[in-house]
Coordinates of N, CA, C and O and ligand atoms in Angstrom, one line a residue:
X1 N 0.8 -1.2 0.0 CA 0.0 0.0 0.0 C 0.9 1.2 -0.1 O 1.9 1.3 0.7
X2 N 0.5 2.2 -0.8 CA 1.3 3.4 -0.8 C 1.2 4.3 0.4 O 0.2 4.3 1.1
X3 N 2.3 4.9 0.8 CA 2.3 5.7 2.0 C 1.5 6.9 1.8 O 1.6 7.5 0.7
X4 N 0.8 7.4 2.7 CA -0.1 8.6 2.6 C 0.9 9.8 2.7 O 1.8 9.7 3.4
X5 N 0.6 10.8 1.8 CA 1.5 12.0 1.9 C 1.6 12.6 3.3 O 2.7 13.0 3.6
X6 N 0.6 12.6 4.0 CA 0.7 13.2 5.3 C 1.7 12.5 6.3 O 2.1 13.0 7.3
X7 N 2.0 11.2 6.0 CA 3.0 10.5 6.8 C 4.4 10.6 6.3 O 5.3 10.0 7.0
X8 N 4.6 11.2 5.2 CA 6.0 11.3 4.7 C 6.9 12.2 5.5 O 6.5 13.3 6.0
X9 N 8.1 11.7 5.8 CA 9.1 12.5 6.5 C 9.8 13.4 5.6 O 10.4 12.9 4.6
X10 N 9.7 14.6 5.7 CA 10.3 15.6 4.7 C 11.8 15.9 5.0 O 12.1 16.0 6.2
X11 N 12.6 16.1 4.0 CA 14.0 16.4 4.3 C 14.1 17.8 5.0 O 13.3 18.6 4.8
X12 N 15.2 18.0 5.8 CA 15.4 19.2 6.5 C 15.9 20.3 5.5 O 15.4 21.5 5.7
X13 N 16.7 20.0 4.7 CA 17.4 21.0 3.7 C 16.2 21.5 2.8 O 15.4 20.7 2.3
X14 N 16.2 22.8 2.7 CA 15.1 23.4 2.0 C 15.0 23.0 0.5 O 13.9 22.7 0.0
X15 N 16.1 22.9 -0.2 CA 16.1 22.5 -1.6 C 15.6 21.1 -1.7 O 14.7 20.8 -2.6
X16 N 16.1 20.2 -0.9 CA 15.6 18.8 -1.0 C 14.2 18.7 -0.6 O 13.4 17.9 -1.1
X17 N 13.7 19.6 0.3 CA 12.3 19.5 0.7 C 11.5 19.9 -0.4 O 10.4 19.3 -0.7
X18 N 11.8 21.1 -1.1 CA 11.0 21.5 -2.3 C 10.9 20.4 -3.3 O 10.0 20.1 -4.0
X19 N 12.1 19.7 -3.6 CA 12.2 18.7 -4.6 C 11.2 17.6 -4.2 O 10.5 17.0 -5.1
X20 N 11.2 17.2 -2.9 CA 10.3 16.1 -2.5 C 8.8 16.5 -2.6 O 8.0 15.7 -3.1
X21 N 8.5 17.7 -2.2 CA 7.1 18.1 -2.3 C 6.7 18.3 -3.8 O 5.5 17.9 -4.1
X22 N 7.6 18.8 -4.6 CA 7.2 18.9 -6.0 C 6.9 17.6 -6.6 O 5.9 17.4 -7.4
X23 N 7.5 16.5 -6.2 CA 7.4 15.2 -6.7 C 6.0 14.7 -6.2 O 5.2 14.1 -7.0
X24 N 5.8 14.9 -4.9 CA 4.5 14.5 -4.4 C 3.3 15.2 -5.0 O 2.3 14.6 -5.2
X25 N 3.4 16.4 -5.2 CA 2.4 17.2 -5.9 C 2.1 16.6 -7.2 O 0.9 16.4 -7.6
X26 N 3.1 16.4 -8.0 CA 2.9 15.8 -9.4 C 2.2 14.5 -9.3 O 1.3 14.2 -10.1
X27 N 2.5 13.7 -8.4 CA 2.0 12.3 -8.2 C 0.5 12.4 -7.8 O -0.4 11.8 -8.4
X28 N 0.2 13.4 -6.8 CA -1.2 13.4 -6.3 C -2.1 14.0 -7.5 O -3.3 13.6 -7.7
X29 N -1.6 14.9 -8.3 CA -2.4 15.6 -9.3 C -2.4 14.9 -10.6 O -3.2 15.3 -11.5
X30 N -1.7 13.8 -10.7 CA -1.8 13.1 -12.1 C -3.2 12.7 -12.4 O -3.9 12.1 -11.7
X31 N -3.6 13.1 -13.6 CA -4.9 12.8 -14.2 C -6.0 13.7 -13.7 O -7.2 13.6 -14.1
X32 N -5.6 14.8 -12.8 CA -6.7 15.7 -12.3 C -6.5 17.0 -13.1 O -5.6 17.7 -12.9
X33 N -7.6 17.4 -13.9 CA -7.5 18.5 -14.7 C -8.2 19.7 -14.0 O -7.9 20.9 -14.4
X34 N -9.0 19.6 -13.0 CA -9.8 20.7 -12.6 C -8.9 21.7 -11.8 O -8.1 21.3 -11.0
X35 N -9.0 22.9 -12.2 CA -8.1 24.0 -11.8 C -8.2 24.3 -10.2 O -7.2 24.4 -9.5
X36 N -9.5 24.2 -9.7 CA -9.6 24.5 -8.3 C -9.0 23.3 -7.5 O -8.3 23.6 -6.5
X37 N -9.2 22.1 -8.0 CA -8.6 21.0 -7.2 C -7.0 21.1 -7.3 O -6.4 20.8 -6.3
X38 N -6.5 21.6 -8.4 CA -5.1 21.7 -8.6 C -4.6 22.7 -7.6 O -3.5 22.6 -6.9
X39 N -5.3 23.9 -7.6 CA -4.8 25.0 -6.7 C -4.9 24.6 -5.3 O -4.0 24.9 -4.4
X40 N -6.0 24.0 -4.9 CA -6.2 23.6 -3.5 C -5.1 22.6 -3.0 O -4.6 22.7 -1.9
X41 N -4.7 21.7 -3.9 CA -3.8 20.7 -3.5 C -2.3 21.3 -3.4 O -1.6 21.1 -2.4
X42 N -2.0 22.2 -4.3 CA -0.7 22.9 -4.2 C -0.6 23.8 -2.9 O 0.3 23.6 -2.1
X43 N -1.7 24.5 -2.6 CA -1.7 25.3 -1.4 C -1.6 24.4 -0.1 O -0.8 24.7 0.7
X44 N -2.3 23.4 -0.1 CA -2.4 22.5 1.1 C -1.0 21.8 1.3 O -0.4 21.7 2.3
X45 N -0.4 21.2 0.2 CA 0.8 20.4 0.3 C 2.0 21.3 0.7 O 2.8 21.0 1.5
X46 N 2.0 22.5 0.1 CA 3.1 23.4 0.4 C 3.0 24.0 1.8 O 4.0 24.0 2.6
X47 N 1.8 24.4 2.2 CA 1.6 24.9 3.5 C 1.9 23.9 4.6 O 2.6 24.2 5.7
X48 N 1.7 22.6 4.3 CA 2.0 21.5 5.3 C 3.5 21.2 5.3 O 3.9 20.5 6.3
X49 N 4.2 21.7 4.4 CA 5.6 21.2 4.3 C 6.6 22.2 4.8 O 7.8 21.9 5.0
X50 N 6.2 23.5 5.0 CA 7.1 24.5 5.5 C 6.6 25.3 6.7 O 5.5 25.9 6.6
X51 N 7.4 25.4 7.8 CA 7.0 26.1 8.9 C 6.8 27.6 8.7 O 5.9 28.2 9.3
X52 N 7.6 28.1 7.7 CA 7.6 29.5 7.4 C 6.2 29.9 6.7 O 5.9 31.1 6.4
X53 N 5.5 29.0 6.1 CA 4.2 29.3 5.3 C 3.1 29.6 6.3 O 2.4 28.7 6.8
X54 N 2.9 30.8 6.6 CA 1.8 31.2 7.6 C 0.5 31.4 6.8 O -0.6 30.9 7.3
X55 N 0.5 32.0 5.6 CA -0.6 32.2 4.7 C -0.2 31.7 3.3 O 0.9 32.2 2.9
X56 N -0.9 30.8 2.7 CA -0.4 30.2 1.5 C -1.6 30.1 0.6 O -2.7 29.4 0.9
X57 N -1.6 30.7 -0.6 CA -2.8 30.6 -1.4 C -2.7 31.4 -2.7 O -1.8 32.1 -3.0
X58 N -3.8 31.3 -3.4 CA -3.9 31.8 -4.8 C -4.9 33.0 -4.8 O -5.9 32.9 -4.1
X59 N -4.5 34.0 -5.6 CA -5.4 35.1 -6.0 C -5.5 34.9 -7.5 O -4.5 35.0 -8.2
X60 N -6.8 34.7 -7.9 CA -7.0 34.3 -9.3 C -7.5 35.5 -10.1 O -8.2 36.4 -9.5
X61 N -7.0 35.6 -11.4 CA -7.5 36.7 -12.3 C -9.0 36.5 -12.4 O -9.5 35.4 -13.0
X62 N -9.8 37.5 -12.2 CA -11.2 37.4 -12.3 C -11.7 37.6 -13.7 O -11.4 38.7 -14.3
X63 N -12.2 36.6 -14.3 CA -12.6 36.6 -15.7 C -13.7 37.7 -16.0 O -13.8 38.3 -17.1
X64 N -14.4 38.0 -14.9 CA -15.6 39.0 -15.1 C -15.1 40.4 -14.8 O -15.8 41.3 -15.1
X65 N -13.9 40.6 -14.2 CA -13.4 41.9 -13.9 C -12.0 42.0 -14.2 O -11.1 41.7 -13.5
X66 N -11.7 42.4 -15.5 CA -10.3 42.4 -15.9 C -9.5 43.4 -15.0 O -10.0 44.4 -14.6
X67 N -8.3 43.0 -14.7 CA -7.5 43.9 -13.9 C -7.7 43.8 -12.4 O -7.3 44.5 -11.6
X68 N -8.4 42.7 -12.0 CA -8.7 42.4 -10.7 C -8.5 41.0 -10.3 O -8.8 40.1 -11.0
X69 N -7.8 40.8 -9.1 CA -7.6 39.4 -8.6 C -8.7 39.1 -7.5 O -9.1 40.0 -6.8
X70 N -9.1 37.9 -7.5 CA -10.1 37.5 -6.4 C -9.5 36.3 -5.7 O -8.8 35.4 -6.3
X71 N -9.7 36.2 -4.4 CA -9.1 35.2 -3.7 C -9.5 33.7 -4.1 O -10.7 33.5 -4.5
X72 N -8.6 32.8 -4.2 CA -8.9 31.5 -4.6 C -8.5 30.5 -3.4 O -8.5 31.0 -2.3
X73 N -8.2 29.2 -3.7 CA -8.0 28.3 -2.7 C -6.8 28.7 -1.8 O -5.7 29.1 -2.4
X74 N -6.9 28.7 -0.5 CA -5.8 29.0 0.4 C -5.9 28.3 1.7 O -6.9 27.7 2.0
X75 N -4.7 28.4 2.4 CA -4.5 27.8 3.8 C -4.2 29.0 4.6 O -3.2 29.7 4.3
X76 N -4.9 29.2 5.7 CA -4.4 30.2 6.7 C -5.6 31.1 7.2 O -6.8 30.7 7.0
X77 N -5.3 32.2 7.8 CA -6.3 33.0 8.4 C -7.0 33.8 7.2 O -6.5 33.8 6.1
X78 N -8.1 34.4 7.5 CA -8.9 35.2 6.5 C -8.1 36.0 5.6 O -7.4 37.0 6.1
X79 N -8.2 35.8 4.3 CA -7.5 36.7 3.4 C -8.4 37.7 2.8 O -9.6 37.5 2.8
X80 N -7.9 38.9 2.4 CA -8.9 39.8 1.7 C -9.3 39.2 0.4 O -8.7 38.4 -0.1
X81 N -10.5 39.7 0.0 CA -11.2 39.0 -1.1 C -10.7 39.4 -2.5 O -10.6 38.7 -3.4
X82 N -10.5 40.8 -2.7 CA -10.1 41.3 -4.0 C -8.9 42.2 -3.9 O -8.8 43.0 -2.9
X83 N -8.1 42.2 -5.0 CA -6.9 42.9 -5.0 C -6.8 43.5 -6.5 O -6.8 42.6 -7.4
X84 N -6.7 44.8 -6.7 CA -6.6 45.3 -8.1 C -5.1 45.1 -8.6 O -4.2 45.2 -7.8
X85 N -5.0 44.8 -9.8 CA -3.6 44.7 -10.4 C -2.9 46.0 -10.0 O -3.4 47.1 -10.1
X86 N -1.7 45.9 -9.7 CA -0.9 47.1 -9.3 C -1.0 47.5 -7.8 O -0.1 48.2 -7.3
X87 N -1.8 46.9 -7.1 CA -2.0 47.1 -5.6 C -1.3 46.1 -4.8 O -1.5 44.9 -5.0
X88 N -0.6 46.5 -3.8 CA 0.1 45.5 -2.9 C 1.1 44.6 -3.6 O 1.4 44.8 -4.8
X89 N 1.5 43.6 -2.9 CA 2.6 42.7 -3.5 C 1.9 41.8 -4.5 O 2.5 41.6 -5.6
X90 N 0.7 41.3 -4.3 CA 0.1 40.5 -5.2 C -0.3 41.2 -6.5 O 0.0 40.7 -7.6
X91 N -0.7 42.5 -6.4 CA -1.1 43.3 -7.6 C 0.2 43.6 -8.3 O 0.1 43.7 -9.6
X92 N 1.3 43.8 -7.6 CA 2.6 44.1 -8.3 C 3.0 42.9 -9.1 O 3.5 43.0 -10.3
X93 N 2.9 41.7 -8.5 CA 3.3 40.5 -9.2 C 2.4 40.2 -10.5 O 2.8 39.8 -11.6
X94 N 1.1 40.6 -10.3 CA 0.1 40.4 -11.4 C 0.4 41.4 -12.5 O 0.5 41.1 -13.8
X95 N 0.7 42.7 -12.2 CA 0.9 43.7 -13.2 C 2.3 43.5 -13.9 O 2.4 43.8 -15.1
X96 N 3.3 43.0 -13.3 CA 4.7 42.9 -13.9 C 5.0 41.5 -14.3 O 5.8 41.3 -15.1
X97 N 4.1 40.5 -13.9 CA 4.3 39.1 -14.2 C 5.7 38.7 -13.7 O 6.3 37.7 -14.3
X98 N 6.1 39.3 -12.6 CA 7.5 38.9 -12.0 C 7.3 38.6 -10.6 O 6.5 39.2 -9.8
X99 N 8.1 37.5 -10.1 CA 8.0 37.2 -8.7 C 8.5 38.3 -7.8 O 9.4 39.0 -8.2
X100 N 7.8 38.5 -6.8 CA 8.1 39.6 -5.8 C 8.5 38.9 -4.5 O 7.8 38.1 -3.9
X101 N 9.7 39.3 -4.0 CA 10.2 38.8 -2.7 C 10.3 40.1 -1.8 O 10.9 41.1 -2.2
X102 N 9.5 40.0 -0.7 CA 9.5 41.2 0.2 C 10.0 40.8 1.6 O 9.3 40.0 2.2
X103 N 11.2 41.3 1.9 CA 11.8 40.9 3.2 C 11.1 41.5 4.4 O 11.1 40.9 5.5
X104 N 10.6 42.7 4.2 CA 9.9 43.4 5.3 C 8.6 44.0 4.7 O 8.7 45.0 4.0
X105 N 7.4 43.5 5.0 CA 6.3 44.0 4.4 C 6.0 45.5 4.7 O 5.4 46.2 3.8
X106 N 6.4 45.9 5.9 CA 6.2 47.3 6.2 C 7.0 48.3 5.3 O 6.6 49.5 5.2
X107 N 8.0 47.8 4.6 CA 8.8 48.7 3.8 C 8.3 48.7 2.3 O 8.8 49.3 1.5
X108 N 7.3 47.8 2.0 CA 6.7 47.7 0.7 C 5.6 48.7 0.5 O 4.5 48.6 1.1
X109 N 5.8 49.7 -0.4 CA 4.6 50.6 -0.6 C 3.4 50.0 -1.0 O 3.4 49.3 -2.0
X110 N 2.3 50.3 -0.2 CA 1.0 49.7 -0.6 C 0.7 48.3 -0.3 O -0.3 47.8 -0.6
X111 N 1.6 47.8 0.6 CA 1.4 46.4 1.1 C 0.0 46.3 1.7 O -0.3 47.2 2.5
X112 N -0.7 45.2 1.4 CA -2.0 45.1 1.9 C -1.9 44.1 3.1 O -1.6 42.9 2.9
X113 N -2.2 44.6 4.3 CA -2.1 43.7 5.5 C -3.4 43.0 5.8 O -4.3 43.6 6.4
X114 N -3.4 41.8 5.4 CA -4.6 41.0 5.7 C -4.5 40.4 7.1 O -5.5 40.3 7.8
X115 N -3.3 40.1 7.6 CA -3.1 39.7 9.0 C -1.8 40.4 9.4 O -0.8 40.2 8.8
X116 N -2.0 41.1 10.6 CA -0.8 41.9 11.0 C 0.4 41.1 11.4 O 1.5 41.6 11.7
X117 N 0.2 39.7 11.6 CA 1.3 38.9 11.9 C 2.3 38.7 10.8 O 3.4 38.2 11.0
X118 N 1.9 38.9 9.6 CA 2.7 38.7 8.4 C 3.9 39.7 8.4 O 3.7 40.9 8.6
X119 N 5.1 39.2 8.3 CA 6.3 40.0 8.3 C 7.1 40.1 7.0 O 7.7 41.0 6.6
X120 N 7.0 38.9 6.2 CA 7.6 38.9 5.0 C 6.8 38.0 3.9 O 5.8 37.4 4.4
X121 N 7.0 38.2 2.7 CA 6.2 37.6 1.7 C 6.8 37.3 0.3 O 7.9 38.0 0.0
X122 N 6.3 36.3 -0.3 CA 6.7 36.0 -1.7 C 5.5 35.9 -2.5 O 4.5 35.2 -2.1
X123 N 5.5 36.4 -3.7 CA 4.4 36.3 -4.7 C 4.8 35.9 -6.0 O 5.7 36.6 -6.6
X124 N 4.3 34.8 -6.5 CA 4.8 34.3 -7.8 C 3.7 34.2 -8.9 O 2.6 33.8 -8.6
X125 N 3.9 34.9 -10.0 CA 2.8 34.8 -11.1 C 2.5 33.4 -11.6 O 3.5 32.6 -11.6
X126 N 1.3 33.1 -11.8 CA 0.9 31.7 -12.4 C 0.5 31.9 -13.8 O -0.5 32.6 -14.2
X127 N 1.3 31.3 -14.8 CA 1.1 31.5 -16.2 C 0.7 30.1 -16.8 O 1.3 29.1 -16.5
X128 N -0.4 30.1 -17.6 CA -0.8 28.8 -18.1 C 0.0 28.5 -19.4 O 0.9 29.2 -19.8
X129 N -0.3 27.3 -20.0 CA 0.4 26.8 -21.1 C 0.4 27.7 -22.4 O 1.3 27.7 -23.2
X130 N -0.6 28.7 -22.5 CA -0.6 29.5 -23.5 C -0.1 30.9 -23.3 O -0.3 31.9 -24.0
X131 N 0.6 31.0 -22.1 CA 1.3 32.3 -21.7 C 0.4 33.4 -21.1 O 0.7 34.4 -20.9
X132 N -0.8 32.9 -20.7 CA -1.8 33.7 -20.0 C -1.6 33.8 -18.6 O -1.4 32.7 -17.9
X133 N -1.7 35.0 -17.9 CA -1.6 35.0 -16.5 C -3.0 34.6 -15.9 O -4.0 35.2 -16.3
X134 N -3.0 33.5 -15.1 CA -4.2 33.0 -14.6 C -4.4 33.3 -13.1 O -5.5 33.4 -12.6
X135 N -3.3 33.6 -12.3 CA -3.4 33.8 -11.0 C -2.0 34.3 -10.4 O -1.1 34.3 -11.2
X136 N -2.0 34.6 -9.1 CA -0.7 34.7 -8.5 C -0.7 33.8 -7.2 O -1.8 33.5 -6.7
X137 N 0.4 33.3 -6.9 CA 0.5 32.5 -5.6 C 1.2 33.2 -4.5 O 2.4 33.7 -4.8
X138 N 0.6 33.4 -3.4 CA 1.1 34.3 -2.4 C 1.4 33.4 -1.1 O 0.6 32.7 -0.7
X139 N 2.6 33.6 -0.6 CA 3.0 33.0 0.7 C 3.5 34.1 1.7 O 4.3 34.9 1.2
X140 N 2.9 34.2 2.8 CA 3.2 35.1 3.9 C 3.9 34.4 5.0 O 3.4 33.3 5.4
X141 N 4.9 35.0 5.7 CA 5.5 34.4 6.8 C 5.5 35.3 8.0 O 5.4 36.6 7.9
X142 N 5.5 34.8 9.2 CA 5.5 35.5 10.4 C 6.9 36.0 10.8 O 7.1 36.8 11.6
X143 N 7.9 35.4 10.0 CA 9.3 35.7 10.2 C 9.8 36.7 9.1 O 9.4 36.5 8.0
X144 N 10.6 37.7 9.5 CA 11.1 38.7 8.5 C 12.1 37.9 7.6 O 12.7 37.0 8.0
X145 N 12.1 38.3 6.3 CA 13.1 37.8 5.4 C 13.0 36.3 5.3 O 14.1 35.7 5.2
X146 N 11.9 35.7 5.3 CA 11.8 34.3 5.3 C 12.0 33.6 3.9 O 12.3 32.4 3.9
X147 N 11.9 34.4 2.9 CA 12.0 33.9 1.5 C 13.2 34.5 0.8 O 13.5 35.7 0.9
X148 N 13.7 33.6 -0.1 CA 14.9 34.0 -0.9 C 14.8 33.5 -2.3 O 13.7 33.0 -2.7
X149 N 15.9 33.6 -3.0 CA 15.8 33.1 -4.4 C 15.6 31.7 -4.6 O 15.0 31.2 -5.6
X150 N 15.9 30.8 -3.6 CA 15.6 29.4 -3.7 C 14.1 29.2 -3.6 O 13.6 28.3 -4.3
X151 N 13.5 29.9 -2.8 CA 12.0 29.7 -2.7 C 11.4 30.2 -4.1 O 10.5 29.6 -4.6
X152 N 11.9 31.3 -4.6 CA 11.4 31.8 -5.9 C 11.6 30.7 -7.0 O 10.6 30.4 -7.8
X153 N 12.8 30.2 -7.0 CA 13.2 29.2 -8.1 C 12.2 28.0 -8.0 O 11.7 27.5 -8.9
X154 N 12.1 27.5 -6.7 CA 11.3 26.2 -6.6 C 9.8 26.6 -6.8 O 9.0 25.7 -7.4
X155 N 9.3 27.6 -6.3 CA 7.9 27.9 -6.5 C 7.5 28.1 -8.0 O 6.6 27.6 -8.5
X156 N 8.4 28.9 -8.6 CA 8.3 29.1 -10.1 C 8.2 27.7 -10.8 O 7.4 27.5 -11.7
X157 N 9.1 26.8 -10.4 CA 9.2 25.5 -11.0 C 7.9 24.7 -10.8 O 7.3 24.0 -11.7
X158 N 7.5 24.7 -9.5 CA 6.3 23.9 -9.2 C 5.1 24.4 -9.9 O 4.2 23.7 -10.5
X159 N 4.9 25.7 -10.0 CA 3.7 26.3 -10.6 C 3.7 26.1 -12.1 O 2.6 25.9 -12.6
X160 N 4.9 26.1 -12.6 CA 5.0 25.8 -14.1 C 4.7 24.4 -14.4 O 3.9 24.0 -15.3
X161 N 5.1 23.5 -13.5 CA 4.8 22.1 -13.6 C 3.3 21.8 -13.5 O 2.8 21.0 -14.2
X162 N 2.7 22.5 -12.6 CA 1.2 22.2 -12.4 C 0.4 23.0 -13.3 O -0.7 22.4 -13.7
X163 N 0.7 24.3 -13.7 CA -0.3 25.1 -14.4 C 0.2 25.4 -15.8 O -0.6 26.0 -16.6
X164 N 1.5 25.1 -16.1 CA 2.0 25.6 -17.4 C 1.7 24.7 -18.6 O 1.1 23.7 -18.4
Ligands
SME1 N1 -0.2 41.1 1.5 C1 -0.8 40.8 0.2 C2 -2.3 40.7 0.3 C3 -2.8 39.3 0.4 S1 -2.7 38.7 2.0 O1 -1.4 38.9 2.6 C4 -3.3 37.2 2.1 C5 -0.4 42.0 -0.7 O2 0.1 43.0 -0.3 O3 -0.7 41.8 -1.9

């Protein structure tokens, strides 16, 4: 019988841990095309794998309101529902289609504080197979400067693997 994901012992090293989770995500999602199921699984599995992931989830491009993100599947405390492109860290990632790493949220102009415990943040754009921006993936930490280039590299890789 296959071992349940929740029972897997994850490596301590961050790179090795991302590699292990990426493999598990691919295996769990094999054959599942539904976008909500895919987003919910990515958010759940990543949030469960890293202590620094305090808020973990997607803001999806609203097809009915161009230029606006609406909250999607997430793990964590209540997130704000809507974010305009260009506003806050998520809006910056959506507008520029570039990953944003914020070591201190208080120093980011226009940062949207959904939970005052958040100290640092990473937001990665989610691009589909035809090059369309479909969402951004946002992770907040209670620890300052919790995210670096390694998180960006692996999150970009995982999101491309799942949604690209
Ligand atoms: N801090 C984000 C808003 C989303 S929440 O943190 C869940 C931002 O500035 O875009």
